[in-house]
Amino acid sequence: MPLRTDTFDLGGLRLSSGEGRRLDLHVAIEPFELGGEPYAVEPRVVPAQLDVSRTTGAGYALRLGFEATLNGPCMRCLSPAEPVFQVTAREVSQPGEGDELESPYVRDGVLDLRAWARDALALTVPTQVLCRSDCAGLCPVCGEDLNLAGDDHAHEPEPDPRWAKLSELRFD
Ligand SMILES: [Zn+2]
Ligand SMILES: [Zn+2]
């Protein structure tokens, strides 16, 4: 298993202003819980690309890119879903130049790669995790998987109770 990076010391790169470096790292991302169901992130250790650019002073512009798969039940039909997500995230850390230029993931020149990668994936995952975008879901009447049931799956409409009452009337 490749060596994983939880935190990365940006200062250790010793970049001067305007200099940049691309790094190939590996990051572990904790499983997610969505709608009460666990979703594992695969692979266990995700290959990630980190672009670091030194700005002015103690500042950095960062770009993170990786691809990860979520593994858990489809929220419509409950069969296994393995959607793949392409994640791209950017951060600017320019200490001492206002809150909007402070990155929550950089402290004293050290990047919390693990926290950033997890948050970036969480922001990319849609509210509904599906086995495929046009998943037909389960039949609301009998619970059968409509992806397998075929287009002709249907139920007799429930008789309207008012008509049932009428049919009990006798016309002599
Ligand atoms: Zn589904
Ligand atoms: Zn049905």
PDB file of C-alpha atoms and ligand atoms in Angstrom:
ATOM      1  CA  MET A   1       0.000   0.000   0.000  1.00  0.00           C
ATOM      2  CA  PRO A   2       1.430   3.429  -0.923  1.00  0.00           C
ATOM      3  CA  LEU A   3       2.560   5.745   1.834  1.00  0.00           C
ATOM      4  CA  ARG A   4      -0.304   8.031   2.747  1.00  0.00           C
ATOM      5  CA  THR A   5      -0.080  11.704   3.577  1.00  0.00           C
ATOM      6  CA  ASP A   6      -2.311  13.140   6.310  1.00  0.00           C
ATOM      7  CA  THR A   7      -0.620  16.496   6.617  1.00  0.00           C
ATOM      8  CA  PHE A   8       1.841  18.065   4.231  1.00  0.00           C
ATOM      9  CA  ASP A   9       4.533  20.566   5.159  1.00  0.00           C
ATOM     10  CA  LEU A  10       4.316  23.234   2.457  1.00  0.00           C
ATOM     11  CA  GLY A  11       7.229  25.151   3.962  1.00  0.00           C
ATOM     12  CA  GLY A  12       9.421  22.097   3.468  1.00  0.00           C
ATOM     13  CA  LEU A  13       9.185  22.617  -0.313  1.00  0.00           C
ATOM     14  CA  ARG A  14      11.200  25.842   0.113  1.00  0.00           C
ATOM     15  CA  LEU A  15       9.504  27.500  -2.841  1.00  0.00           C
ATOM     16  CA  SER A  16      10.210  31.137  -3.524  1.00  0.00           C
ATOM     17  CA  SER A  17       7.520  33.624  -4.603  1.00  0.00           C
ATOM     18  CA  GLY A  18       6.005  32.648  -7.952  1.00  0.00           C
ATOM     19  CA  GLU A  19       7.432  29.134  -7.853  1.00  0.00           C
ATOM     20  CA  GLY A  20       5.208  26.066  -8.083  1.00  0.00           C
ATOM     21  CA  ARG A  21       5.409  22.336  -7.657  1.00  0.00           C
ATOM     22  CA  ARG A  22       3.131  19.439  -8.573  1.00  0.00           C
ATOM     23  CA  LEU A  23       3.069  16.545  -6.114  1.00  0.00           C
ATOM     24  CA  ASP A  24       1.621  13.072  -6.402  1.00  0.00           C
ATOM     25  CA  LEU A  25       0.385  12.047  -2.977  1.00  0.00           C
ATOM     26  CA  HIS A  26      -1.922   9.485  -1.421  1.00  0.00           C
ATOM     27  CA  VAL A  27      -4.648  10.367   1.027  1.00  0.00           C
ATOM     28  CA  ALA A  28      -6.966   8.227   3.162  1.00  0.00           C
ATOM     29  CA  ILE A  29     -10.604   9.388   3.229  1.00  0.00           C
ATOM     30  CA  GLU A  30     -12.918   8.277   6.040  1.00  0.00           C
ATOM     31  CA  PRO A  31     -16.207   6.591   5.073  1.00  0.00           C
ATOM     32  CA  PHE A  32     -19.283   8.803   4.764  1.00  0.00           C
ATOM     33  CA  GLU A  33     -22.653   8.358   6.373  1.00  0.00           C
ATOM     34  CA  LEU A  34     -25.468   9.523   4.127  1.00  0.00           C
ATOM     35  CA  GLY A  35     -29.126   9.076   4.996  1.00  0.00           C
ATOM     36  CA  GLY A  36     -28.087   6.783   7.851  1.00  0.00           C
ATOM     37  CA  GLU A  37     -26.187   4.377   5.546  1.00  0.00           C
ATOM     38  CA  PRO A  38     -22.410   3.923   5.457  1.00  0.00           C
ATOM     39  CA  TYR A  39     -20.602   4.683   2.198  1.00  0.00           C
ATOM     40  CA  ALA A  40     -16.997   3.533   1.966  1.00  0.00           C
ATOM     41  CA  VAL A  41     -14.536   5.533  -0.109  1.00  0.00           C
ATOM     42  CA  GLU A  42     -12.460   3.535  -2.573  1.00  0.00           C
ATOM     43  CA  PRO A  43      -9.638   3.013  -2.996  1.00  0.00           C
ATOM     44  CA  ARG A  44      -8.710   2.958   0.692  1.00  0.00           C
ATOM     45  CA  VAL A  45      -5.802   5.229  -0.112  1.00  0.00           C
ATOM     46  CA  VAL A  46      -6.701   7.634  -2.916  1.00  0.00           C
ATOM     47  CA  PRO A  47      -4.015   8.899  -5.326  1.00  0.00           C
ATOM     48  CA  ALA A  48      -4.209  12.693  -5.347  1.00  0.00           C
ATOM     49  CA  GLN A  49      -2.471  15.469  -7.195  1.00  0.00           C
ATOM     50  CA  LEU A  50      -1.524  18.565  -5.260  1.00  0.00           C
ATOM     51  CA  ASP A  51      -0.377  21.729  -7.034  1.00  0.00           C
ATOM     52  CA  VAL A  52       1.374  24.150  -4.741  1.00  0.00           C
ATOM     53  CA  SER A  53       2.201  27.691  -5.833  1.00  0.00           C
ATOM     54  CA  ARG A  54       3.989  30.089  -3.585  1.00  0.00           C
ATOM     55  CA  THR A  55       2.438  33.544  -3.712  1.00  0.00           C
ATOM     56  CA  THR A  56       3.813  36.504  -1.805  1.00  0.00           C
ATOM     57  CA  GLY A  57       4.977  36.422   1.792  1.00  0.00           C
ATOM     58  CA  ALA A  58       4.008  33.208   3.545  1.00  0.00           C
ATOM     59  CA  GLY A  59       1.147  32.645   1.061  1.00  0.00           C
ATOM     60  CA  TYR A  60       0.195  29.647  -1.060  1.00  0.00           C
ATOM     61  CA  ALA A  61      -2.324  28.904  -3.795  1.00  0.00           C
ATOM     62  CA  LEU A  62      -3.294  25.250  -3.764  1.00  0.00           C
ATOM     63  CA  ARG A  63      -5.166  22.959  -6.090  1.00  0.00           C
ATOM     64  CA  LEU A  64      -6.167  19.407  -5.211  1.00  0.00           C
ATOM     65  CA  GLY A  65      -7.438  16.840  -7.690  1.00  0.00           C
ATOM     66  CA  PHE A  66      -8.414  13.204  -7.254  1.00  0.00           C
ATOM     67  CA  GLU A  67     -10.892  10.558  -8.297  1.00  0.00           C
ATOM     68  CA  ALA A  68     -12.757   8.494  -5.703  1.00  0.00           C
ATOM     69  CA  THR A  69     -15.567   5.951  -5.703  1.00  0.00           C
ATOM     70  CA  LEU A  70     -18.314   5.763  -3.106  1.00  0.00           C
ATOM     71  CA  ASN A  71     -19.527   2.314  -2.252  1.00  0.00           C
ATOM     72  CA  GLY A  72     -22.935   1.804  -0.656  1.00  0.00           C
ATOM     73  CA  PRO A  73     -26.640   1.267  -1.348  1.00  0.00           C
ATOM     74  CA  CYS A  74     -28.460   3.145  -4.121  1.00  0.00           C
ATOM     75  CA  MET A  75     -30.850   5.556  -2.397  1.00  0.00           C
ATOM     76  CA  ARG A  76     -33.689   4.609  -4.758  1.00  0.00           C
ATOM     77  CA  CYS A  77     -33.453   0.855  -5.299  1.00  0.00           C
ATOM     78  CA  LEU A  78     -31.045  -0.202  -2.486  1.00  0.00           C
ATOM     79  CA  SER A  79     -28.854  -2.283  -4.812  1.00  0.00           C
ATOM     80  CA  PRO A  80     -25.085  -1.630  -4.608  1.00  0.00           C
ATOM     81  CA  ALA A  81     -24.013   1.702  -6.079  1.00  0.00           C
ATOM     82  CA  GLU A  82     -20.462   2.667  -7.013  1.00  0.00           C
ATOM     83  CA  PRO A  83     -20.571   6.212  -8.353  1.00  0.00           C
ATOM     84  CA  VAL A  84     -17.193   7.695  -9.294  1.00  0.00           C
ATOM     85  CA  PHE A  85     -16.488  11.332  -8.494  1.00  0.00           C
ATOM     86  CA  GLN A  86     -13.882  13.641 -10.000  1.00  0.00           C
ATOM     87  CA  VAL A  87     -12.926  16.097  -7.314  1.00  0.00           C
ATOM     88  CA  THR A  88     -11.155  19.405  -7.869  1.00  0.00           C
ATOM     89  CA  ALA A  89     -10.698  21.915  -5.077  1.00  0.00           C
ATOM     90  CA  ARG A  90      -8.775  25.135  -4.641  1.00  0.00           C
ATOM     91  CA  GLU A  91      -7.565  26.957  -1.579  1.00  0.00           C
ATOM     92  CA  VAL A  92      -5.699  30.181  -1.021  1.00  0.00           C
ATOM     93  CA  SER A  93      -3.723  30.732   2.140  1.00  0.00           C
ATOM     94  CA  GLN A  94      -2.475  34.263   2.530  1.00  0.00           C
ATOM     95  CA  PRO A  95      -1.952  34.732   6.270  1.00  0.00           C
ATOM     96  CA  GLY A  96      -2.467  38.209   7.650  1.00  0.00           C
ATOM     97  CA  GLU A  97      -4.517  39.495   4.675  1.00  0.00           C
ATOM     98  CA  GLY A  98      -8.073  39.006   5.867  1.00  0.00           C
ATOM     99  CA  ASP A  99     -10.333  36.092   6.700  1.00  0.00           C
ATOM    100  CA  GLU A 100     -11.295  35.256   3.124  1.00  0.00           C
ATOM    101  CA  LEU A 101      -7.639  34.615   2.343  1.00  0.00           C
ATOM    102  CA  GLU A 102      -7.170  32.296   5.311  1.00  0.00           C
ATOM    103  CA  SER A 103      -7.541  28.633   4.479  1.00  0.00           C
ATOM    104  CA  PRO A 104      -9.014  26.487   7.261  1.00  0.00           C
ATOM    105  CA  TYR A 105      -6.701  23.681   6.096  1.00  0.00           C
ATOM    106  CA  VAL A 106      -3.377  25.515   6.338  1.00  0.00           C
ATOM    107  CA  ARG A 107      -1.787  26.347   9.661  1.00  0.00           C
ATOM    108  CA  ASP A 108       1.782  27.572  10.005  1.00  0.00           C
ATOM    109  CA  GLY A 109       2.595  26.378   6.505  1.00  0.00           C
ATOM    110  CA  VAL A 110       1.284  22.840   7.118  1.00  0.00           C
ATOM    111  CA  LEU A 111      -1.617  21.599   4.990  1.00  0.00           C
ATOM    112  CA  ASP A 112      -4.232  19.307   6.554  1.00  0.00           C
ATOM    113  CA  LEU A 113      -4.570  17.249   3.375  1.00  0.00           C
ATOM    114  CA  ARG A 114      -6.772  14.599   4.935  1.00  0.00           C
ATOM    115  CA  ALA A 115      -9.413  17.084   6.164  1.00  0.00           C
ATOM    116  CA  TRP A 116      -9.365  19.012   2.885  1.00  0.00           C
ATOM    117  CA  ALA A 117      -9.738  15.899   0.726  1.00  0.00           C
ATOM    118  CA  ARG A 118     -12.695  14.672   2.776  1.00  0.00           C
ATOM    119  CA  ASP A 119     -14.492  18.034   2.713  1.00  0.00           C
ATOM    120  CA  ALA A 120     -13.815  18.410  -1.018  1.00  0.00           C
ATOM    121  CA  LEU A 121     -15.335  14.980  -1.710  1.00  0.00           C
ATOM    122  CA  ALA A 122     -18.316  15.736   0.577  1.00  0.00           C
ATOM    123  CA  LEU A 123     -19.026  18.897  -1.465  1.00  0.00           C
ATOM    124  CA  THR A 124     -18.866  16.936  -4.735  1.00  0.00           C
ATOM    125  CA  VAL A 125     -21.186  14.104  -3.696  1.00  0.00           C
ATOM    126  CA  PRO A 126     -24.821  14.845  -4.630  1.00  0.00           C
ATOM    127  CA  THR A 127     -27.558  14.542  -2.014  1.00  0.00           C
ATOM    128  CA  GLN A 128     -28.762  11.359  -3.735  1.00  0.00           C
ATOM    129  CA  VAL A 129     -26.326   8.507  -4.366  1.00  0.00           C
ATOM    130  CA  LEU A 130     -27.735   6.355  -7.159  1.00  0.00           C
ATOM    131  CA  CYS A 131     -26.687   3.124  -8.893  1.00  0.00           C
ATOM    132  CA  ARG A 132     -27.191   5.050 -12.154  1.00  0.00           C
ATOM    133  CA  SER A 133     -28.657   8.457 -12.883  1.00  0.00           C
ATOM    134  CA  ASP A 134     -31.908   7.052 -14.323  1.00  0.00           C
ATOM    135  CA  CYS A 135     -32.463   4.398 -11.640  1.00  0.00           C
ATOM    136  CA  ALA A 136     -36.190   3.542 -11.696  1.00  0.00           C
ATOM    137  CA  GLY A 137     -36.314   2.793  -7.955  1.00  0.00           C
ATOM    138  CA  LEU A 138     -38.705   0.469  -6.177  1.00  0.00           C
ATOM    139  CA  CYS A 139     -42.394   0.014  -6.919  1.00  0.00           C
ATOM    140  CA  PRO A 140     -44.277   2.057  -4.291  1.00  0.00           C
ATOM    141  CA  VAL A 141     -47.007  -0.613  -4.152  1.00  0.00           C
ATOM    142  CA  CYS A 142     -45.131  -3.931  -3.913  1.00  0.00           C
ATOM    143  CA  GLY A 143     -41.501  -2.885  -3.404  1.00  0.00           C
ATOM    144  CA  GLU A 144     -40.177  -4.733  -6.478  1.00  0.00           C
ATOM    145  CA  ASP A 145     -37.036  -3.331  -8.130  1.00  0.00           C
ATOM    146  CA  LEU A 146     -38.436  -1.521 -11.170  1.00  0.00           C
ATOM    147  CA  ASN A 147     -35.028  -1.683 -12.914  1.00  0.00           C
ATOM    148  CA  LEU A 148     -35.584  -5.440 -13.193  1.00  0.00           C
ATOM    149  CA  ALA A 149     -39.373  -5.619 -13.357  1.00  0.00           C
ATOM    150  CA  GLY A 150     -39.833  -4.320 -16.904  1.00  0.00           C
ATOM    151  CA  ASP A 151     -41.990  -1.560 -18.305  1.00  0.00           C
ATOM    152  CA  ASP A 152     -45.248  -3.460 -17.997  1.00  0.00           C
ATOM    153  CA  HIS A 153     -45.028  -3.750 -14.215  1.00  0.00           C
ATOM    154  CA  ALA A 154     -48.338  -2.358 -12.947  1.00  0.00           C
ATOM    155  CA  HIS A 155     -51.027  -2.983 -10.378  1.00  0.00           C
ATOM    156  CA  GLU A 156     -54.786  -2.963 -10.611  1.00  0.00           C
ATOM    157  CA  PRO A 157     -55.889   0.424  -9.373  1.00  0.00           C
ATOM    158  CA  GLU A 158     -57.300   0.250  -5.851  1.00  0.00           C
ATOM    159  CA  PRO A 159     -61.106   0.326  -6.007  1.00  0.00           C
ATOM    160  CA  ASP A 160     -62.429   3.649  -4.801  1.00  0.00           C
ATOM    161  CA  PRO A 161     -64.212   2.963  -1.470  1.00  0.00           C
ATOM    162  CA  ARG A 162     -67.062   5.278  -2.490  1.00  0.00           C
ATOM    163  CA  TRP A 163     -67.860   3.072  -5.486  1.00  0.00           C
ATOM    164  CA  ALA A 164     -67.656   0.002  -3.245  1.00  0.00           C
ATOM    165  CA  LYS A 165     -70.382   1.502  -1.074  1.00  0.00           C
ATOM    166  CA  LEU A 166     -72.492   2.267  -4.117  1.00  0.00           C
ATOM    167  CA  SER A 167     -72.220  -1.288  -5.362  1.00  0.00           C
ATOM    168  CA  GLU A 168     -73.766  -2.445  -2.093  1.00  0.00           C
ATOM    169  CA  LEU A 169     -76.902  -0.434  -2.818  1.00  0.00           C
ATOM    170  CA  ARG A 170     -79.766  -2.408  -4.123  1.00  0.00           C
ATOM    171  CA  PHE A 171     -82.194  -0.999  -6.553  1.00  0.00           C
ATOM    172  CA  ASP A 172     -85.390  -2.943  -6.246  1.00  0.00           C
TER     173      ASP A 172
HETATM  174 ZN    ZN B   1     -30.771   2.211  -8.037  1.00  0.00          ZN
HETATM  175 ZN    ZN B   2     -45.303  -3.332  -7.897  1.00  0.00          ZN
END
